[in-house]
């Protein structure tokens, strides 16, 4: 497996970061960038000219990750040549299906399952219920097949997001990538660095991913009880203090990122399902905890390998972490890169939701506020 990378910015144009002359031999290319650049037909055509035979997967983010750095308003290209691995891709348009579950069910039904070792998903980020997408994806797949990836992001909080397969990024697309062959070892990890505080509450009124009440109390009143006086804007406060849903094993919590608040009906829109009856607690973190968690995710993602040093790491972190990290956002990526080692190619973006198993031998789930990593190592 060989990986080469290049980067485009307005000031510098194309920069070649690594070049192994794999052009016509590349089977898969990841293109991560800002919303305006992933829609640029000229730039896409230039990538296609370099990699004419590759499946090109495009996703926007709220920041681009590449080799220890976080940048904005760039287009980052990571091309892969596999020696003993096959990939198959498909794309679903949200306009062609009934709902988010149906998107996942279509992908899991139509992806070739013979020899499938891993499924990566890159989805529209603001028009989809990520929890329902995962349920649909798992409907026709064995639990032994891990699902990783993420929901596209954007710089402006929770505005339009763009994904594409063999074309520029557009709204409303979900892309699946299947990996096949016994020579490819794939690791994954998702770490958050958040801790609960305050009493546990029950979700007493919700509709899918819209939360209205905790313990029969309006959601905004709940937050005001703890945070009023600390923030001028309570909606911004909810973004910094997400909610953690207690999982079945009770050991970890699935974090849910706040997206928007509807003043008319008092509903808070979250990135994943907020099921009635679920137990939740408010979550908090700090810069050091988030940086440490990113490093821990990198280390954990390498544990399945019998040998160290993956060939590539695809990293999807959450826009919600940026609200806390702010000027320290680059530090979590540096910590992650240090855990891998300087010579391991990394690529990724900041997202509206992350997809990964909840732990070793566990089902995949939609995460928020996490650093999620998928590592690849192809054996000769």
GROMACS .gro file of C-alpha atoms in nm:
model
  380
    1UNK     CA    1   0.000   0.000   0.000
    2UNK     CA    2   0.142   0.332  -0.107
    3UNK     CA    3   0.006   0.673  -0.015
    4UNK     CA    4   0.079   1.013  -0.164
    5UNK     CA    5  -0.063   1.351  -0.071
    6UNK     CA    6  -0.101   1.700  -0.211
    7UNK     CA    7  -0.271   2.019  -0.097
    8UNK     CA    8  -0.425   2.322  -0.268
    9UNK     CA    9  -0.459   2.670  -0.120
   10UNK     CA   10  -0.535   3.007  -0.276
   11UNK     CA   11  -0.197   3.153  -0.184
   12UNK     CA   12   0.026   2.863  -0.286
   13UNK     CA   13  -0.177   2.665  -0.538
   14UNK     CA   14  -0.087   2.294  -0.544
   15UNK     CA   15   0.178   2.170  -0.301
   16UNK     CA   16   0.305   1.814  -0.346
   17UNK     CA   17   0.360   1.672   0.003
   18UNK     CA   18   0.458   1.323  -0.111
   19UNK     CA   19   0.484   1.172  -0.459
   20UNK     CA   20   0.524   0.801  -0.532
   21UNK     CA   21   0.415   0.826  -0.896
   22UNK     CA   22   0.105   0.616  -0.833
   23UNK     CA   23  -0.123   0.830  -1.057
   24UNK     CA   24  -0.285   0.574  -1.290
   25UNK     CA   25  -0.243   0.293  -1.032
   26UNK     CA   26  -0.434   0.462  -0.751
   27UNK     CA   27  -0.767   0.293  -0.673
   28UNK     CA   28  -0.893   0.533  -0.403
   29UNK     CA   29  -0.855   0.907  -0.342
   30UNK     CA   30  -0.988   1.104  -0.044
   31UNK     CA   31  -1.053   1.474  -0.107
   32UNK     CA   32  -1.129   1.674   0.208
   33UNK     CA   33  -1.171   2.051   0.199
   34UNK     CA   34  -1.373   2.363   0.263
   35UNK     CA   35  -1.729   2.383   0.133
   36UNK     CA   36  -1.638   2.619  -0.150
   37UNK     CA   37  -1.335   2.422  -0.268
   38UNK     CA   38  -1.499   2.077  -0.274
   39UNK     CA   39  -1.755   2.229  -0.514
   40UNK     CA   40  -1.487   2.367  -0.748
   41UNK     CA   41  -1.514   2.179  -1.078
   42UNK     CA   42  -1.175   2.297  -1.203
   43UNK     CA   43  -0.994   2.165  -0.894
   44UNK     CA   44  -1.182   1.836  -0.910
   45UNK     CA   45  -1.089   1.796  -1.277
   46UNK     CA   46  -0.723   1.852  -1.189
   47UNK     CA   47  -0.742   1.575  -0.929
   48UNK     CA   48  -0.915   1.346  -1.179
   49UNK     CA   49  -0.642   1.414  -1.438
   50UNK     CA   50  -0.377   1.296  -1.190
   51UNK     CA   51  -0.575   0.989  -1.076
   52UNK     CA   52  -0.783   0.884  -1.379
   53UNK     CA   53  -0.869   0.534  -1.257
   54UNK     CA   54  -0.942   0.602  -0.890
   55UNK     CA   55  -1.266   0.618  -0.697
   56UNK     CA   56  -1.262   0.978  -0.568
   57UNK     CA   57  -1.447   1.041  -0.240
   58UNK     CA   58  -1.516   1.405  -0.153
   59UNK     CA   59  -1.625   1.557   0.180
   60UNK     CA   60  -1.637   1.907   0.324
   61UNK     CA   61  -1.536   1.984   0.681
   62UNK     CA   62  -1.506   2.265   0.931
   63UNK     CA   63  -1.129   2.231   0.914
   64UNK     CA   64  -0.891   2.005   0.726
   65UNK     CA   65  -0.646   1.765   0.893
   66UNK     CA   66  -0.326   1.656   0.722
   67UNK     CA   67   0.002   1.531   0.867
   68UNK     CA   68  -0.008   1.704   1.204
   69UNK     CA   69  -0.165   2.031   1.090
   70UNK     CA   70  -0.514   2.179   1.083
   71UNK     CA   71  -0.588   2.422   0.802
   72UNK     CA   72  -0.886   2.605   0.657
   73UNK     CA   73  -0.981   2.699   0.303
   74UNK     CA   74  -0.763   2.424   0.159
   75UNK     CA   75  -0.824   2.113  -0.050
   76UNK     CA   76  -0.637   1.808   0.081
   77UNK     CA   77  -0.587   1.507  -0.146
   78UNK     CA   78  -0.478   1.162  -0.026
   79UNK     CA   79  -0.430   0.897  -0.296
   80UNK     CA   80  -0.386   0.526  -0.224
   81UNK     CA   81  -0.250   0.238  -0.430
   82UNK     CA   82  -0.341  -0.101  -0.284
   83UNK     CA   83  -0.143  -0.411  -0.375
   84UNK     CA   84  -0.369  -0.686  -0.240
   85UNK     CA   85  -0.695  -0.510  -0.161
   86UNK     CA   86  -1.012  -0.443  -0.358
   87UNK     CA   87  -1.251  -0.155  -0.296
   88UNK     CA   88  -1.609  -0.102  -0.409
   89UNK     CA   89  -1.808   0.220  -0.374
   90UNK     CA   90  -2.165   0.340  -0.404
   91UNK     CA   91  -2.352   0.666  -0.359
   92UNK     CA   92  -2.709   0.728  -0.239
   93UNK     CA   93  -2.899   1.053  -0.294
   94UNK     CA   94  -3.126   1.153  -0.007
   95UNK     CA   95  -3.389   1.262  -0.259
   96UNK     CA   96  -3.417   0.903  -0.383
   97UNK     CA   97  -3.500   0.741  -0.048
   98UNK     CA   98  -3.761   0.778   0.224
   99UNK     CA   99  -3.549   0.876   0.525
  100UNK     CA  100  -3.212   0.838   0.697
  101UNK     CA  101  -3.275   0.474   0.792
  102UNK     CA  102  -3.361   0.399   0.430
  103UNK     CA  103  -3.028   0.549   0.316
  104UNK     CA  104  -2.838   0.310   0.541
  105UNK     CA  105  -3.057   0.015   0.447
  106UNK     CA  106  -2.998   0.079   0.076
  107UNK     CA  107  -2.621   0.089   0.123
  108UNK     CA  108  -2.608  -0.222   0.339
  109UNK     CA  109  -2.835  -0.407   0.095
  110UNK     CA  110  -2.646  -0.319  -0.220
  111UNK     CA  111  -2.284  -0.327  -0.102
  112UNK     CA  112  -2.112  -0.655  -0.194
  113UNK     CA  113  -2.086  -0.849   0.133
  114UNK     CA  114  -1.862  -1.134   0.012
  115UNK     CA  115  -1.526  -1.072   0.178
  116UNK     CA  116  -1.625  -0.729   0.313
  117UNK     CA  117  -1.388  -0.642   0.599
  118UNK     CA  118  -1.473  -0.278   0.664
  119UNK     CA  119  -1.726  -0.019   0.550
  120UNK     CA  120  -1.645   0.352   0.546
  121UNK     CA  121  -1.924   0.609   0.524
  122UNK     CA  122  -1.904   0.977   0.435
  123UNK     CA  123  -2.243   1.141   0.461
  124UNK     CA  124  -2.413   1.474   0.421
  125UNK     CA  125  -2.394   1.631   0.766
  126UNK     CA  126  -2.694   1.859   0.807
  127UNK     CA  127  -2.982   1.679   0.634
  128UNK     CA  128  -2.951   1.338   0.796
  129UNK     CA  129  -3.018   1.168   1.129
  130UNK     CA  130  -2.688   0.992   1.191
  131UNK     CA  131  -2.834   0.747   1.444
  132UNK     CA  132  -3.099   0.628   1.195
  133UNK     CA  133  -2.833   0.606   0.923
  134UNK     CA  134  -2.629   0.367   1.140
  135UNK     CA  135  -2.935   0.155   1.221
  136UNK     CA  136  -3.006   0.121   0.852
  137UNK     CA  137  -2.644   0.039   0.771
  138UNK     CA  138  -2.646  -0.241   1.029
  139UNK     CA  139  -2.980  -0.379   0.907
  140UNK     CA  140  -2.825  -0.597   0.636
  141UNK     CA  141  -2.467  -0.627   0.763
  142UNK     CA  142  -2.295  -0.866   0.999
  143UNK     CA  143  -2.198  -0.710   1.332
  144UNK     CA  144  -1.846  -0.835   1.259
  145UNK     CA  145  -1.808  -0.568   0.989
  146UNK     CA  146  -1.694  -0.242   1.149
  147UNK     CA  147  -1.836   0.082   1.011
  148UNK     CA  148  -1.627   0.398   1.035
  149UNK     CA  149  -1.626   0.747   0.882
  150UNK     CA  150  -1.821   1.061   0.950
  151UNK     CA  151  -2.073   1.329   0.857
  152UNK     CA  152  -1.948   1.621   0.651
  153UNK     CA  153  -1.898   1.958   0.820
  154UNK     CA  154  -1.876   2.327   0.732
  155UNK     CA  155  -1.697   2.634   0.871
  156UNK     CA  156  -2.018   2.827   0.937
  157UNK     CA  157  -2.192   2.648   1.224
  158UNK     CA  158  -2.432   2.391   1.092
  159UNK     CA  159  -2.471   2.532   0.740
  160UNK     CA  160  -2.484   2.324   0.420
  161UNK     CA  161  -2.236   2.037   0.381
  162UNK     CA  162  -2.111   1.866   0.066
  163UNK     CA  163  -2.008   1.514  -0.031
  164UNK     CA  164  -1.949   1.342  -0.362
  165UNK     CA  165  -1.831   1.028  -0.537
  166UNK     CA  166  -1.636   1.077  -0.858
  167UNK     CA  167  -1.774   1.428  -0.882
  168UNK     CA  168  -1.765   1.759  -0.699
  169UNK     CA  169  -1.930   1.780  -0.359
  170UNK     CA  170  -2.304   1.844  -0.360
  171UNK     CA  171  -2.576   1.843  -0.095
  172UNK     CA  172  -2.768   1.532   0.004
  173UNK     CA  173  -2.524   1.252  -0.085
  174UNK     CA  174  -2.409   0.953   0.125
  175UNK     CA  175  -2.106   0.755   0.006
  176UNK     CA  176  -2.007   0.402   0.107
  177UNK     CA  177  -1.664   0.243   0.054
  178UNK     CA  178  -1.624  -0.129   0.101
  179UNK     CA  179  -1.280  -0.284   0.160
  180UNK     CA  180  -1.213  -0.647   0.058
  181UNK     CA  181  -0.925  -0.888   0.104
  182UNK     CA  182  -0.746  -1.063   0.389
  183UNK     CA  183  -0.423  -0.865   0.349
  184UNK     CA  184  -0.569  -0.539   0.476
  185UNK     CA  185  -0.565  -0.485   0.851
  186UNK     CA  186  -0.789  -0.204   0.972
  187UNK     CA  187  -0.787  -0.049   1.318
  188UNK     CA  188  -1.030   0.198   1.469
  189UNK     CA  189  -1.082   0.399   1.785
  190UNK     CA  190  -1.299   0.679   1.914
  191UNK     CA  191  -1.205   0.879   2.223
  192UNK     CA  192  -1.380   1.180   2.369
  193UNK     CA  193  -1.212   1.318   2.682
  194UNK     CA  194  -1.538   1.440   2.837
  195UNK     CA  195  -1.664   1.368   3.189
  196UNK     CA  196  -2.020   1.387   3.327
  197UNK     CA  197  -2.132   1.627   3.597
  198UNK     CA  198  -2.459   1.712   3.762
  199UNK     CA  199  -2.742   1.465   3.836
  200UNK     CA  200  -2.865   1.207   3.591
  201UNK     CA  201  -3.185   1.302   3.411
  202UNK     CA  202  -3.440   1.118   3.200
  203UNK     CA  203  -3.543   1.229   2.854
  204UNK     CA  204  -3.917   1.276   2.903
  205UNK     CA  205  -4.010   1.442   2.573
  206UNK     CA  206  -3.834   1.408   2.238
  207UNK     CA  207  -3.894   1.331   1.873
  208UNK     CA  208  -3.606   1.145   1.707
  209UNK     CA  209  -3.311   1.388   1.744
  210UNK     CA  210  -3.515   1.682   1.877
  211UNK     CA  211  -3.508   1.711   2.257
  212UNK     CA  212  -3.779   1.907   2.436
  213UNK     CA  213  -3.770   1.808   2.804
  214UNK     CA  214  -3.552   1.646   3.069
  215UNK     CA  215  -3.742   1.529   3.378
  216UNK     CA  216  -4.047   1.718   3.243
  217UNK     CA  217  -3.844   2.040   3.240
  218UNK     CA  218  -3.789   2.239   2.916
  219UNK     CA  219  -3.435   2.182   2.789
  220UNK     CA  220  -3.337   2.550   2.796
  221UNK     CA  221  -3.457   2.582   3.158
  222UNK     CA  222  -3.242   2.279   3.247
  223UNK     CA  223  -2.930   2.444   3.107
  224UNK     CA  224  -3.012   2.782   3.266
  225UNK     CA  225  -3.020   2.616   3.607
  226UNK     CA  226  -2.650   2.529   3.576
  227UNK     CA  227  -2.504   2.783   3.337
  228UNK     CA  228  -2.704   3.106   3.362
  229UNK     CA  229  -2.473   3.394   3.445
  230UNK     CA  230  -2.173   3.217   3.292
  231UNK     CA  231  -2.282   3.275   2.933
  232UNK     CA  232  -2.464   3.560   2.761
  233UNK     CA  233  -2.604   3.322   2.501
  234UNK     CA  234  -2.745   2.996   2.640
  235UNK     CA  235  -2.757   2.841   2.294
  236UNK     CA  236  -2.379   2.879   2.270
  237UNK     CA  237  -2.348   2.726   2.617
  238UNK     CA  238  -2.528   2.411   2.504
  239UNK     CA  239  -2.266   2.366   2.232
  240UNK     CA  240  -1.989   2.366   2.491
  241UNK     CA  241  -2.171   2.136   2.737
  242UNK     CA  242  -2.315   1.844   2.536
  243UNK     CA  243  -2.528   1.565   2.676
  244UNK     CA  244  -2.405   1.210   2.730
  245UNK     CA  245  -2.650   0.921   2.687
  246UNK     CA  246  -2.593   0.623   2.914
  247UNK     CA  247  -2.519   0.313   2.707
  248UNK     CA  248  -2.645  -0.038   2.770
  249UNK     CA  249  -2.327  -0.147   2.947
  250UNK     CA  250  -2.329   0.169   3.157
  251UNK     CA  251  -1.953   0.213   3.126
  252UNK     CA  252  -1.942   0.483   2.860
  253UNK     CA  253  -2.172   0.753   2.730
  254UNK     CA  254  -2.260   0.840   2.374
  255UNK     CA  255  -2.214   1.213   2.339
  256UNK     CA  256  -2.468   1.414   2.147
  257UNK     CA  257  -2.375   1.747   1.987
  258UNK     CA  258  -2.627   2.032   1.992
  259UNK     CA  259  -2.703   2.171   1.646
  260UNK     CA  260  -2.976   2.431   1.677
  261UNK     CA  261  -3.261   2.560   1.895
  262UNK     CA  262  -3.616   2.633   1.779
  263UNK     CA  263  -3.755   2.927   1.974
  264UNK     CA  264  -4.110   2.855   1.859
  265UNK     CA  265  -4.148   2.498   1.985
  266UNK     CA  266  -3.865   2.487   2.243
  267UNK     CA  267  -3.693   2.196   2.071
  268UNK     CA  268  -3.317   2.148   2.073
  269UNK     CA  269  -3.187   1.971   1.762
  270UNK     CA  270  -2.903   1.725   1.828
  271UNK     CA  271  -2.682   1.536   1.582
  272UNK     CA  272  -2.819   1.195   1.683
  273UNK     CA  273  -3.123   1.037   1.841
  274UNK     CA  274  -3.238   1.146   2.188
  275UNK     CA  275  -3.472   0.857   2.276
  276UNK     CA  276  -3.742   0.908   2.539
  277UNK     CA  277  -3.663   0.722   2.860
  278UNK     CA  278  -3.286   0.740   2.809
  279UNK     CA  279  -3.066   0.855   3.097
  280UNK     CA  280  -2.843   1.155   3.026
  281UNK     CA  281  -2.597   1.377   3.207
  282UNK     CA  282  -2.436   1.702   3.109
  283UNK     CA  283  -2.075   1.663   2.997
  284UNK     CA  284  -1.774   1.891   3.034
  285UNK     CA  285  -1.414   1.894   2.925
  286UNK     CA  286  -1.105   2.110   2.894
  287UNK     CA  287  -0.826   2.160   2.646
  288UNK     CA  288  -0.587   1.911   2.807
  289UNK     CA  289  -0.847   1.634   2.827
  290UNK     CA  290  -0.937   1.671   2.460
  291UNK     CA  291  -0.572   1.671   2.351
  292UNK     CA  292  -0.501   1.361   2.562
  293UNK     CA  293  -0.804   1.183   2.418
  294UNK     CA  294  -0.684   1.241   2.061
  295UNK     CA  295  -0.349   1.084   2.146
  296UNK     CA  296  -0.524   0.791   2.317
  297UNK     CA  297  -0.740   0.737   2.008
  298UNK     CA  298  -0.430   0.715   1.789
  299UNK     CA  299  -0.269   0.460   2.019
  300UNK     CA  300  -0.587   0.252   2.048
  301UNK     CA  301  -0.637   0.249   1.670
  302UNK     CA  302  -0.304   0.070   1.627
  303UNK     CA  303  -0.373  -0.206   1.880
  304UNK     CA  304  -0.516  -0.455   1.625
  305UNK     CA  305  -0.188  -0.455   1.431
  306UNK     CA  306   0.065  -0.727   1.493
  307UNK     CA  307   0.322  -0.479   1.372
  308UNK     CA  308   0.331  -0.107   1.437
  309UNK     CA  309   0.322   0.183   1.196
  310UNK     CA  310   0.001   0.187   0.992
  311UNK     CA  311   0.023   0.291   0.627
  312UNK     CA  312  -0.247   0.557   0.668
  313UNK     CA  313  -0.474   0.712   0.932
  314UNK     CA  314  -0.807   0.876   0.844
  315UNK     CA  315  -0.911   1.108   1.128
  316UNK     CA  316  -1.260   1.253   1.182
  317UNK     CA  317  -1.293   1.491   1.475
  318UNK     CA  318  -1.598   1.690   1.583
  319UNK     CA  319  -1.676   2.055   1.523
  320UNK     CA  320  -1.795   2.055   1.887
  321UNK     CA  321  -1.437   1.999   2.002
  322UNK     CA  322  -1.337   2.313   1.813
  323UNK     CA  323  -1.576   2.517   2.029
  324UNK     CA  324  -1.371   2.417   2.335
  325UNK     CA  325  -1.023   2.397   2.181
  326UNK     CA  326  -1.044   2.716   1.972
  327UNK     CA  327  -0.683   2.833   1.924
  328UNK     CA  328  -0.564   2.497   2.060
  329UNK     CA  329  -0.735   2.291   1.790
  330UNK     CA  330  -0.403   2.218   1.622
  331UNK     CA  331  -0.267   2.077   1.947
  332UNK     CA  332  -0.500   1.776   1.946
  333UNK     CA  333  -0.390   1.690   1.592
  334UNK     CA  334  -0.025   1.731   1.688
  335UNK     CA  335  -0.079   1.498   1.985
  336UNK     CA  336  -0.243   1.241   1.763
  337UNK     CA  337   0.038   1.263   1.507
  338UNK     CA  338   0.302   1.226   1.776
  339UNK     CA  339   0.140   0.900   1.887
  340UNK     CA  340   0.158   0.766   1.531
  341UNK     CA  341   0.504   0.892   1.451
  342UNK     CA  342   0.600   1.163   1.207
  343UNK     CA  343   0.622   0.938   0.901
  344UNK     CA  344   0.262   0.807   0.907
  345UNK     CA  345   0.038   0.986   0.653
  346UNK     CA  346  -0.275   1.128   0.816
  347UNK     CA  347  -0.578   1.297   0.663
  348UNK     CA  348  -0.923   1.398   0.778
  349UNK     CA  349  -1.158   1.679   0.872
  350UNK     CA  350  -1.378   1.827   1.146
  351UNK     CA  351  -1.730   1.692   1.118
  352UNK     CA  352  -2.091   1.708   1.233
  353UNK     CA  353  -2.071   1.347   1.357
  354UNK     CA  354  -1.823   1.061   1.378
  355UNK     CA  355  -1.884   0.692   1.305
  356UNK     CA  356  -1.690   0.410   1.471
  357UNK     CA  357  -1.739   0.102   1.691
  358UNK     CA  358  -1.797   0.185   2.057
  359UNK     CA  359  -1.499  -0.033   2.145
  360UNK     CA  360  -1.325  -0.359   2.048
  361UNK     CA  361  -1.578  -0.616   1.924
  362UNK     CA  362  -1.867  -0.373   1.971
  363UNK     CA  363  -2.120  -0.235   1.726
  364UNK     CA  364  -2.052   0.089   1.543
  365UNK     CA  365  -2.237   0.398   1.659
  366UNK     CA  366  -2.274   0.766   1.584
  367UNK     CA  367  -2.047   0.972   1.808
  368UNK     CA  368  -2.019   1.343   1.872
  369UNK     CA  369  -1.741   1.543   2.034
  370UNK     CA  370  -1.490   1.263   1.971
  371UNK     CA  371  -1.169   1.209   1.781
  372UNK     CA  372  -1.235   0.904   1.565
  373UNK     CA  373  -0.956   0.732   1.374
  374UNK     CA  374  -0.943   0.453   1.115
  375UNK     CA  375  -0.597   0.308   1.048
  376UNK     CA  376  -0.492   0.092   0.753
  377UNK     CA  377  -0.206  -0.152   0.712
  378UNK     CA  378  -0.172  -0.371   0.403
  379UNK     CA  379   0.038  -0.682   0.444
  380UNK     CA  380   0.257  -0.809   0.163
   0.00000   0.00000   0.00000
